[in-house]
Coordinates of C-alpha atoms in Angstrom, one line a residue:
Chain A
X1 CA -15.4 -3.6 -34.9
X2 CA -15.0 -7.0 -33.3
X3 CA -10.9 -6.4 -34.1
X4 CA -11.0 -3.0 -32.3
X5 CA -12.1 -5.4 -29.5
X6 CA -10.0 -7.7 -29.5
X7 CA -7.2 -5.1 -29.6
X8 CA -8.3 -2.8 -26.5
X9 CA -9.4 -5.9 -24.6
X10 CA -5.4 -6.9 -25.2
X11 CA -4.5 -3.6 -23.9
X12 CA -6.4 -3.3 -21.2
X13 CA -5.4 -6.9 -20.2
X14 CA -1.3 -6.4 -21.0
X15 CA -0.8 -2.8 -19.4
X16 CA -2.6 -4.4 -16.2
X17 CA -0.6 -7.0 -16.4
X18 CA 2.3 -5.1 -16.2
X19 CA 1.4 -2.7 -13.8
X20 CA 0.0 -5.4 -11.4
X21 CA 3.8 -8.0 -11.7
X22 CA 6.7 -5.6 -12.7
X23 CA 5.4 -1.8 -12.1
X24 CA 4.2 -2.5 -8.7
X25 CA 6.8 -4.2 -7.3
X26 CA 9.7 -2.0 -8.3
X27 CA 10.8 0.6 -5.3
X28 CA 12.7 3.3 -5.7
X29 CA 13.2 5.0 -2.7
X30 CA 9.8 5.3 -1.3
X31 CA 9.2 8.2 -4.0
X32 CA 8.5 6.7 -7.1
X33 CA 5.5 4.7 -8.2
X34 CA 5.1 4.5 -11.9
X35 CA 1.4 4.0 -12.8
X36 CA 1.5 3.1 -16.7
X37 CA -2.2 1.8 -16.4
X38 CA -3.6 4.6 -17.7
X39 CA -2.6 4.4 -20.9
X40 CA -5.8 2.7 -21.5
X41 CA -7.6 5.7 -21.1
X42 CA -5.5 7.6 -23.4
X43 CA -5.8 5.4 -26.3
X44 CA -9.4 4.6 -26.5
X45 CA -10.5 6.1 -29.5
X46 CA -11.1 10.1 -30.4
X47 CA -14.5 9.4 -31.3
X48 CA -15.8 7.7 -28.1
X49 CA -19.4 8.4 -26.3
X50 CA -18.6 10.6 -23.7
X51 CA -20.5 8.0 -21.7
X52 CA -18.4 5.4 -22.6
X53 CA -15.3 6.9 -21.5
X54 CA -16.4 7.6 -18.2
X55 CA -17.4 4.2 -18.1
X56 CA -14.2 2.7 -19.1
X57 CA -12.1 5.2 -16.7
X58 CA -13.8 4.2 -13.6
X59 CA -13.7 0.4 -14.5
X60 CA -10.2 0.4 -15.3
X61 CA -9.3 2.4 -11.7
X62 CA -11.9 -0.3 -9.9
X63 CA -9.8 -3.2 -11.4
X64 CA -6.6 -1.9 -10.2
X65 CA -8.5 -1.5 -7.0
X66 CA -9.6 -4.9 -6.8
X67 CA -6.2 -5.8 -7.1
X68 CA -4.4 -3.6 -4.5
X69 CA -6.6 -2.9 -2.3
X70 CA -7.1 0.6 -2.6
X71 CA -10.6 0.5 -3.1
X72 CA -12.2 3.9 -4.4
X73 CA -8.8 5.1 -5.0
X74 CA -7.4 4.5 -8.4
X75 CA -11.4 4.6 -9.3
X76 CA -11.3 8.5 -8.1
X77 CA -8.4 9.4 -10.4
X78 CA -8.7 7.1 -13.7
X79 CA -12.8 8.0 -13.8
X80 CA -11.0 12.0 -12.8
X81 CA -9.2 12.3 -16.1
X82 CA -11.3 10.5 -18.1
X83 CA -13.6 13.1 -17.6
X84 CA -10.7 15.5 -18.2
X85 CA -9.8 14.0 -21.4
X86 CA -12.0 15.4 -24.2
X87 CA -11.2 19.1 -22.6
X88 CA -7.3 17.8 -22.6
X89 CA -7.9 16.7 -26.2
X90 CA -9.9 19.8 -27.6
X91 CA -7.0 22.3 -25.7
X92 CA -3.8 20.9 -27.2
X93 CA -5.7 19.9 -30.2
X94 CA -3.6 21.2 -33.5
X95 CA -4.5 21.3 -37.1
X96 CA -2.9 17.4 -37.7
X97 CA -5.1 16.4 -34.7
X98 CA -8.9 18.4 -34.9
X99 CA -10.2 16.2 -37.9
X100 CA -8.6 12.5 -36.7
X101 CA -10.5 9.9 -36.3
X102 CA -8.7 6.8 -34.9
X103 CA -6.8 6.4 -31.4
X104 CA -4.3 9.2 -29.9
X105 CA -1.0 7.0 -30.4
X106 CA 2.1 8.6 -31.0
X107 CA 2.4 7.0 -34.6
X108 CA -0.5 8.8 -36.3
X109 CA 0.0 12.3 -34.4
X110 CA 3.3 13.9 -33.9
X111 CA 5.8 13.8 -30.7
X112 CA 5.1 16.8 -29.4
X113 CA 1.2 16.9 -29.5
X114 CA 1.4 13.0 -27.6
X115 CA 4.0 14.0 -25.1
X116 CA 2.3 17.2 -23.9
X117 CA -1.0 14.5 -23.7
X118 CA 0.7 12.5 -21.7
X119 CA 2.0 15.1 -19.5
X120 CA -1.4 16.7 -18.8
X121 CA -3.1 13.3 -18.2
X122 CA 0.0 12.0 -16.1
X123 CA 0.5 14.7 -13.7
X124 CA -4.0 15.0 -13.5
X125 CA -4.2 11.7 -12.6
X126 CA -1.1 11.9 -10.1
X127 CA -2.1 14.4 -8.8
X128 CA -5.5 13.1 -7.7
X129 CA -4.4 9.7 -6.7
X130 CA -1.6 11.0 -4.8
X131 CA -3.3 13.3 -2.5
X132 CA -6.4 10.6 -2.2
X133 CA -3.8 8.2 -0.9
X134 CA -2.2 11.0 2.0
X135 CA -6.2 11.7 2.5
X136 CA -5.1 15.1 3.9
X137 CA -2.7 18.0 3.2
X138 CA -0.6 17.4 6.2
X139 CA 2.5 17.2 3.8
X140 CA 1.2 19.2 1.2
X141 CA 5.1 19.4 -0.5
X142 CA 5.9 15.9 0.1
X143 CA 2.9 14.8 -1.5
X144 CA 3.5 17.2 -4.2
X145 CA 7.1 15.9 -4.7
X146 CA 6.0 12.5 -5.2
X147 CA 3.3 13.8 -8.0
X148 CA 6.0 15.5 -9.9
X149 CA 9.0 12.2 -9.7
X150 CA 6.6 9.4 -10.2
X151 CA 4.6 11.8 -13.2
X152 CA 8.2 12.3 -14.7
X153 CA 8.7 8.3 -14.2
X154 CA 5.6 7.3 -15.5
X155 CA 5.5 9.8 -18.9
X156 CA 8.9 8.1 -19.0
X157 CA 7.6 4.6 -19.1
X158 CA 4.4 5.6 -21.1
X159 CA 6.7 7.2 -24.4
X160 CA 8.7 4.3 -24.1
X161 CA 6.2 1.8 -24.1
X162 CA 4.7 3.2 -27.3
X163 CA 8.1 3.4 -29.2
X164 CA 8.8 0.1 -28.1
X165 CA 5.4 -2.2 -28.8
X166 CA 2.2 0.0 -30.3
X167 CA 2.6 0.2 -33.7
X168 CA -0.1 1.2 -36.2
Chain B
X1 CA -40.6 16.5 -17.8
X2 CA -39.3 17.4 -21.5
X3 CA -37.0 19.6 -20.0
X4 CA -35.9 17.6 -17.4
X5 CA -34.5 15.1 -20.6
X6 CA -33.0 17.9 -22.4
X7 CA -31.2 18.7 -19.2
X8 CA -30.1 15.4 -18.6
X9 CA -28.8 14.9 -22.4
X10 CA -27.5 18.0 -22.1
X11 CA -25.0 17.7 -19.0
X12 CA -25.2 13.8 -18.9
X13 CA -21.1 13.2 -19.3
X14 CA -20.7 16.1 -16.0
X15 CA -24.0 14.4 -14.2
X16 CA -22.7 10.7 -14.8
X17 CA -18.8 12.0 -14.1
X18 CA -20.2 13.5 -10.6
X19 CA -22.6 10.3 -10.0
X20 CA -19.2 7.9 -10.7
X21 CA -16.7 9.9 -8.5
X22 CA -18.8 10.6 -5.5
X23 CA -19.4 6.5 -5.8
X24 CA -16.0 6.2 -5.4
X25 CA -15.0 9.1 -2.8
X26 CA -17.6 7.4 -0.6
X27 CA -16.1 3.5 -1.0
X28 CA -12.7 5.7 -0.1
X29 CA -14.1 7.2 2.9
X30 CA -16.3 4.5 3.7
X31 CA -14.2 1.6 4.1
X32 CA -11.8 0.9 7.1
X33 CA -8.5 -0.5 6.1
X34 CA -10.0 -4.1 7.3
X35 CA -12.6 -3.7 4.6
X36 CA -10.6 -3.0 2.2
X37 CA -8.1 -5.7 2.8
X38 CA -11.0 -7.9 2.3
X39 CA -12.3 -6.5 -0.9
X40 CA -8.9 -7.1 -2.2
X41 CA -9.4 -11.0 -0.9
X42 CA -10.7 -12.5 -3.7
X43 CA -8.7 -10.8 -6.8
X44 CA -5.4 -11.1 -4.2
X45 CA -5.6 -14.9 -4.3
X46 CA -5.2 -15.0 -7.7
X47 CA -2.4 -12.6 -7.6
X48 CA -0.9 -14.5 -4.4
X49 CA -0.3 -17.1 -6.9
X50 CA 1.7 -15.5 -9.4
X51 CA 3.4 -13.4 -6.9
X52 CA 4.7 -16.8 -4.7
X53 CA 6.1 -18.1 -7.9
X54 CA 7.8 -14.9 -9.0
X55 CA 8.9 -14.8 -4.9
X56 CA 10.5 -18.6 -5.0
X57 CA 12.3 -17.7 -8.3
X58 CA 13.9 -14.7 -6.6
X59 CA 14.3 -16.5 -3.3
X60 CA 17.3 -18.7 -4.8
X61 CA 19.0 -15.1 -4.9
X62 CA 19.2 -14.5 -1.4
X63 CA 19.7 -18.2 -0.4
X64 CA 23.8 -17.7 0.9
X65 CA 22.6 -14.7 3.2
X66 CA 19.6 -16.0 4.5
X67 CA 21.6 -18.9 5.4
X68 CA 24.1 -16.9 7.8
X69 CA 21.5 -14.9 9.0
X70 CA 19.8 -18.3 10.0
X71 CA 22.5 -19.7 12.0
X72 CA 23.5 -17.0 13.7
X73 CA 19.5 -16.8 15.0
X74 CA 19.4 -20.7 15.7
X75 CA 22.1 -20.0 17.9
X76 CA 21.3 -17.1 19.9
X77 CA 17.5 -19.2 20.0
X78 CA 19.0 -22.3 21.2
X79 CA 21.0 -20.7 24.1
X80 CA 17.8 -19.3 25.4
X81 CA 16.0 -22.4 25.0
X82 CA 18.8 -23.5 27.4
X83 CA 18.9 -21.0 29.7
X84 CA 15.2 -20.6 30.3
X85 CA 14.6 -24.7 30.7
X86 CA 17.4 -24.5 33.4
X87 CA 15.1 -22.0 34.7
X88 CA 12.0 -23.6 34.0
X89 CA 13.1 -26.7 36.2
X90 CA 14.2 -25.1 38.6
X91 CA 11.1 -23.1 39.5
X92 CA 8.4 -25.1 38.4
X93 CA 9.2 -28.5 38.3
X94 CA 5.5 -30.2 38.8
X95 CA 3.9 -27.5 36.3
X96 CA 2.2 -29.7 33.2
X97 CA 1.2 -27.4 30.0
X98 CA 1.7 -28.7 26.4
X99 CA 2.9 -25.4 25.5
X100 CA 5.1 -25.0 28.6
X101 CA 3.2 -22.2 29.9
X102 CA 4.0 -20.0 26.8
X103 CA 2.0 -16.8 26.7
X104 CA 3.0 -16.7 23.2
X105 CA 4.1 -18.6 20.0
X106 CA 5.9 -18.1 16.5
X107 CA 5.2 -19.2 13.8
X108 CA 6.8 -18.2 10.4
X109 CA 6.0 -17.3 6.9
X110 CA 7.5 -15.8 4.2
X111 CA 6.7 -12.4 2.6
X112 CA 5.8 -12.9 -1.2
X113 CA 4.6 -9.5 -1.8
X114 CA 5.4 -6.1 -0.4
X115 CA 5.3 -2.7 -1.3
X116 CA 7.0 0.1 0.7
X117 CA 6.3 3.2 -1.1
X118 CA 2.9 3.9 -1.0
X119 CA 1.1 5.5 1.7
X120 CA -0.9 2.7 2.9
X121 CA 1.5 -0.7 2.4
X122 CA 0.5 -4.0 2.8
X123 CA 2.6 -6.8 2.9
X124 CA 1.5 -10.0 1.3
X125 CA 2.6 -13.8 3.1
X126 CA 2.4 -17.4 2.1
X127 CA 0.1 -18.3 4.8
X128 CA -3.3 -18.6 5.9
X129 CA -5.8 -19.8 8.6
X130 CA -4.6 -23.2 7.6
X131 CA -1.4 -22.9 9.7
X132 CA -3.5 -21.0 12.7
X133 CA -3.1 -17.3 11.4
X134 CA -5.7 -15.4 12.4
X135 CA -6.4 -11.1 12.1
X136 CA -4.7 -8.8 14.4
X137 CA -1.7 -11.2 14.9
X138 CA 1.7 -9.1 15.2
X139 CA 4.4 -9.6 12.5
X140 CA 7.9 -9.0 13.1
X141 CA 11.1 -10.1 12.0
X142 CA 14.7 -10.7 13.9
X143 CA 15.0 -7.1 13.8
X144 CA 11.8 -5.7 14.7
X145 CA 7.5 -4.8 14.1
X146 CA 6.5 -5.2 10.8
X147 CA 2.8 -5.3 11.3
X148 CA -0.2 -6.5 12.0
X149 CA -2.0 -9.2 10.0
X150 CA -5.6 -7.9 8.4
X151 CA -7.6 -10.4 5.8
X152 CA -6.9 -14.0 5.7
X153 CA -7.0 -16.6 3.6
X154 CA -7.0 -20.7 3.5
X155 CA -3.2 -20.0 2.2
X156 CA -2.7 -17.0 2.4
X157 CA -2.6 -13.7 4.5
X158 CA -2.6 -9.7 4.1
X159 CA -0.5 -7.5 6.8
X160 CA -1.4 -3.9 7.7
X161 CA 2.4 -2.7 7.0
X162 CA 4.2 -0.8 9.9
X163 CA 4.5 1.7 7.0
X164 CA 0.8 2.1 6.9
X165 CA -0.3 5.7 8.0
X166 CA -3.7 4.3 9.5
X167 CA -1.5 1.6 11.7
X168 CA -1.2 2.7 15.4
X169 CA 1.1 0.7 18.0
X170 CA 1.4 1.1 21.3
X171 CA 5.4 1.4 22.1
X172 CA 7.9 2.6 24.9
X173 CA 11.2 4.2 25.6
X174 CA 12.8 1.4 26.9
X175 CA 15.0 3.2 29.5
X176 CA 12.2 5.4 31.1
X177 CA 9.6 3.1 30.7
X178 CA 7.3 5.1 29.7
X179 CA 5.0 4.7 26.8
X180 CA 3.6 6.7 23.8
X181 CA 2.2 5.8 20.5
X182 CA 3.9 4.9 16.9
X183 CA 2.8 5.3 13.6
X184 CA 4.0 5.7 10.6
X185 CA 4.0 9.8 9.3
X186 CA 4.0 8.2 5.0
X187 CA 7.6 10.3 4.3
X188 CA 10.8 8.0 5.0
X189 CA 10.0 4.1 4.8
X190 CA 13.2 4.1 7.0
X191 CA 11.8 6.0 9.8
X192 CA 8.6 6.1 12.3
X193 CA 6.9 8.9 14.8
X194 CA 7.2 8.3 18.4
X195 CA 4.5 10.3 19.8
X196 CA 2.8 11.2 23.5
X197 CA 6.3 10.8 25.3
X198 CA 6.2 13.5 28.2
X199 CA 8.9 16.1 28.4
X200 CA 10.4 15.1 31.7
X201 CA 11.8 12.1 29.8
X202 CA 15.4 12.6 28.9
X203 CA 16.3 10.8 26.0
X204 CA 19.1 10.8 24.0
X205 CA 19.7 9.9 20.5
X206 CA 20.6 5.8 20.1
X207 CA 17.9 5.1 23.1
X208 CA 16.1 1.6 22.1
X209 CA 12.4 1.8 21.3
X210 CA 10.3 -1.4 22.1
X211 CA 6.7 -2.5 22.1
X212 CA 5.1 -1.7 25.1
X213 CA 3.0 -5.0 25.8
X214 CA 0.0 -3.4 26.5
X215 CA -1.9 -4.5 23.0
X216 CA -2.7 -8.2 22.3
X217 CA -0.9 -8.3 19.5
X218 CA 2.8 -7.9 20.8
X219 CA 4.8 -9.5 23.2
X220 CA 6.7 -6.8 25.3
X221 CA 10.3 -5.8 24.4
X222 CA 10.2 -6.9 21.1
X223 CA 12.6 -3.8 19.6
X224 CA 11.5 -1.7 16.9
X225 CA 13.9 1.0 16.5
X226 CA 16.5 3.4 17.9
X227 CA 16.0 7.6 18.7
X228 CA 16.9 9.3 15.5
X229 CA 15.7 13.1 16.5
X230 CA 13.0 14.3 18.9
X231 CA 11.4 17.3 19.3
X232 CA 9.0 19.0 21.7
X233 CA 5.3 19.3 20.0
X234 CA 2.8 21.6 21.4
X235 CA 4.4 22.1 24.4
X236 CA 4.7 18.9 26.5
X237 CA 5.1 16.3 24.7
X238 CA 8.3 15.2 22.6
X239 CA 7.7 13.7 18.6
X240 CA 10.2 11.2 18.6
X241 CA 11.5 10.0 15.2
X242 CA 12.2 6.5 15.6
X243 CA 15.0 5.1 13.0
X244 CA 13.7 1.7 12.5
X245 CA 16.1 -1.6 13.0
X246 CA 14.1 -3.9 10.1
X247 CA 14.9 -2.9 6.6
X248 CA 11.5 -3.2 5.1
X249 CA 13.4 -3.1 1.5
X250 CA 14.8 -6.0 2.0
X251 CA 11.8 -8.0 4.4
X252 CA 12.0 -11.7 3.5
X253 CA 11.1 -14.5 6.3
X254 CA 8.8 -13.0 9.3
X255 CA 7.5 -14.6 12.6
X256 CA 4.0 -14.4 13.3
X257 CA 3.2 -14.1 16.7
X258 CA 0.4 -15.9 18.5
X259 CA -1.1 -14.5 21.7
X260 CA -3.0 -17.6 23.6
X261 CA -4.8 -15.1 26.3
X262 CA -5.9 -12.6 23.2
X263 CA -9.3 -13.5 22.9
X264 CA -9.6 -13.8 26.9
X265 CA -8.0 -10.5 27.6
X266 CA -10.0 -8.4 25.0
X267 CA -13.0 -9.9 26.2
X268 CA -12.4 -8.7 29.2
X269 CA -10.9 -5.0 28.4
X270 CA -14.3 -4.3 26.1
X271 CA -16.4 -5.1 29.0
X272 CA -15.0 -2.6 31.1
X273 CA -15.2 -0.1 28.4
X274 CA -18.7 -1.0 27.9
X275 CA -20.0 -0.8 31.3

């Protein structure tokens, strides 16, 4: 239990890291902003209180918050598909998947089922944050466009980071 | 009451998901973009830390181009300073101020965080109320506005980014004369609105857009950008998109300006809107 800890608690404090130093400062032409953060979310473990997840979602967006001052904003959309995540979970759930206990990484399930998690959670969360950040619908389509580049960026960054560091 | 706890086991993850969002919806909508600045305060220093290390490493880069850049503005700076004691002496030669009359000064800082592609960008510098910064001071570089500062630190100090879609300067058409206001529309970090320009203006692609002097922050004249495209909106009034002269990709050393009459002249302007 007290390992499990240890291990989210290194998680939660590397993918900030990241985000916060290297993710955040990159810039690709005013389009692009790769939120790997919520990773977090999508590798807490299957079994979690439904409580508990809520929990975690809107204290993960509240740090990243506290850190960019955006307050209320990355809280919306992390706490958003945390809430989404069980119904994500039970949708694209396949007969490898229904039964698992253990975390959602790409080692134990197969490539498919984790990429089309990611994509759902990805493009939820962008969506959200994304719109909560142009606090209207003036520019519905440029809003949108940024969604759909920085959720292609950050699924990018998300499947790589797991074939590159979280091994099982 | 027994009811009332089976309903609230029942739909607790939708009751506590609804509870937890409209929490944060309302510090969204609550908050101006001062507050929030200032929430950010406290984590930011920590972060201002890391980020003016990671900054002085990457400085060393950009060292041989800063340099030219440098001279060439200590140059054109110390022919004014000529020009305008010449001046100076000749019109008011008893006139004793230690800051020579200045209406305003500059002082510099260097940017060690910035972000450009957000909607609401903040730009981060290396310092605080211990050099004399203070909120609602203008930024701006060689080349233009970059924006206004918001929270401050002993050390260190936040700016409300000209790419900020809740910043709103005051700015002119500087062959007319007349003035509108500029903000930022959140699509092209290379490119402003010029709004609430009358039609009778002729303007012409290339025309120079400059602050207008009428807030505390600015001094007048201080260029911003040139006409990119304009168009008449709702009838009388032209939307003027402004190309802007600073490249806000490549922001590095910034002057902050210091307006002595600030505090004399809003005092002033909120008591006429008051009575």
């Amino acid at each position: 239990m007290s390992k499990q800890l240890t291990r989210y608690a290194l998680i939660f404090i590397s993918l900030l890291a990241i985000q916060l130093l290297v993710l955040n400062n990159i810039r690709l032409g005013g389009y692009i902003n790769p939120y790997i953060y919520i990773l977090f979310i999508m590798l807490l473990p299957f079994e979690i209180k439904g409580w508990l997840l809520l929990v975690f979602g809107f204290v993960t967006g509240l740090t990243m918050d506290a850190f960019s001052g955006t307050l209320g904003m990355h809280s919306s959309a992390t706490l958003f598909i945390a809430f989404l995540r069980p119904y994500i979970l039970s949708y694209i759930s396949t007969h490898a998947t229904t039964d698992k206990k253990g975390r959602p990484t790409m080692s134990m399930t197969d490539l498919a089922w984790f990429i089309r998690y990611t994509v759902f959670i990805v493009l939820a969360h962008h969506f959200i944050l994304f719109y909560l950040e142009a606090f209207s619908f003036s520019h519905f389509f440029h809003t949108l466009l940024r969604v759909i580049l920085s959720s292609i960026v950050t699924t990018f960054f998300i499947l790589l980071g797991q074939l590159l560091f979280i091994r099982d | 009451m027994n009811s009332l706890l089976k309903f609230l086991e029942k739909y607790h993850f939708l009751l506590l998901f609804l509870l937890l969002e409209g929490f944060s919806i309302w510090l969204l909508a609550n908050n101006n973009y001062y507050q929030k600045a200032s929430f950010g305060k406290i984590s930011r220093g920590l972060i201002s830390v890391i980020d003016n290390q990671l900054s002085n490493m990457s400085q060393y880069l950009r060292f041989k181009q800063a340099n030219i850049e440098l001279v060439v503005e200590n140059i054109a700076l110390r022919n004014e300073i000529a020009q305008l004691k010449n001046k100076l002496e000749r019109n008011q030669p008893n006139r004793v101020d230690s800051i020579g009359g200045a209406k305003y000064t500059y002082s510099t800082a260097r940017i060690i965080n910035n972000s450009i592609n957000r909607q609401n960008n903040y730009i981060t510098l290396n310092t605080g109320s211990a050099e004399g910064v203070s909120r609602e001071m203008g930024v701006i570089t060689k080349n233009g506005v970059v924006g206004v500062t918001a929270a401050v630190t002993r050390n260190f100090s936040t700016v409300i980014s000209l790419l900020n879609i809740n910043l709103k300067i005051s700015a002119k058409h500087r062959r007319s004369g007349t003035f509108g206001s500029l903000y930022w529309d959140g699509i092209d970090y290379r490119r402003v609105i010029l709004s609430e320009i009358p039609q009778h203006v002729s303007l012409t692609q290339g025309d120079t857009i400059v602050t207008s002097g009428y807030s505390s922050m600015f001094p007048p004249d201080i260029p911003i950008g040139i006409v990119d495209e304009f168009e008449l909106k709702g009838g009388s009034f032209y939307e003027i998109k402004v190309k802007l002269l600073a490249d806000f990709k490549q922001l590095d050393n910034v002057y902050i300006v210091k307006y002595y009459q600030a505090w004399e002249r809003n005092q002033l302007e909120n008591q006429k809107q008051n009575e």
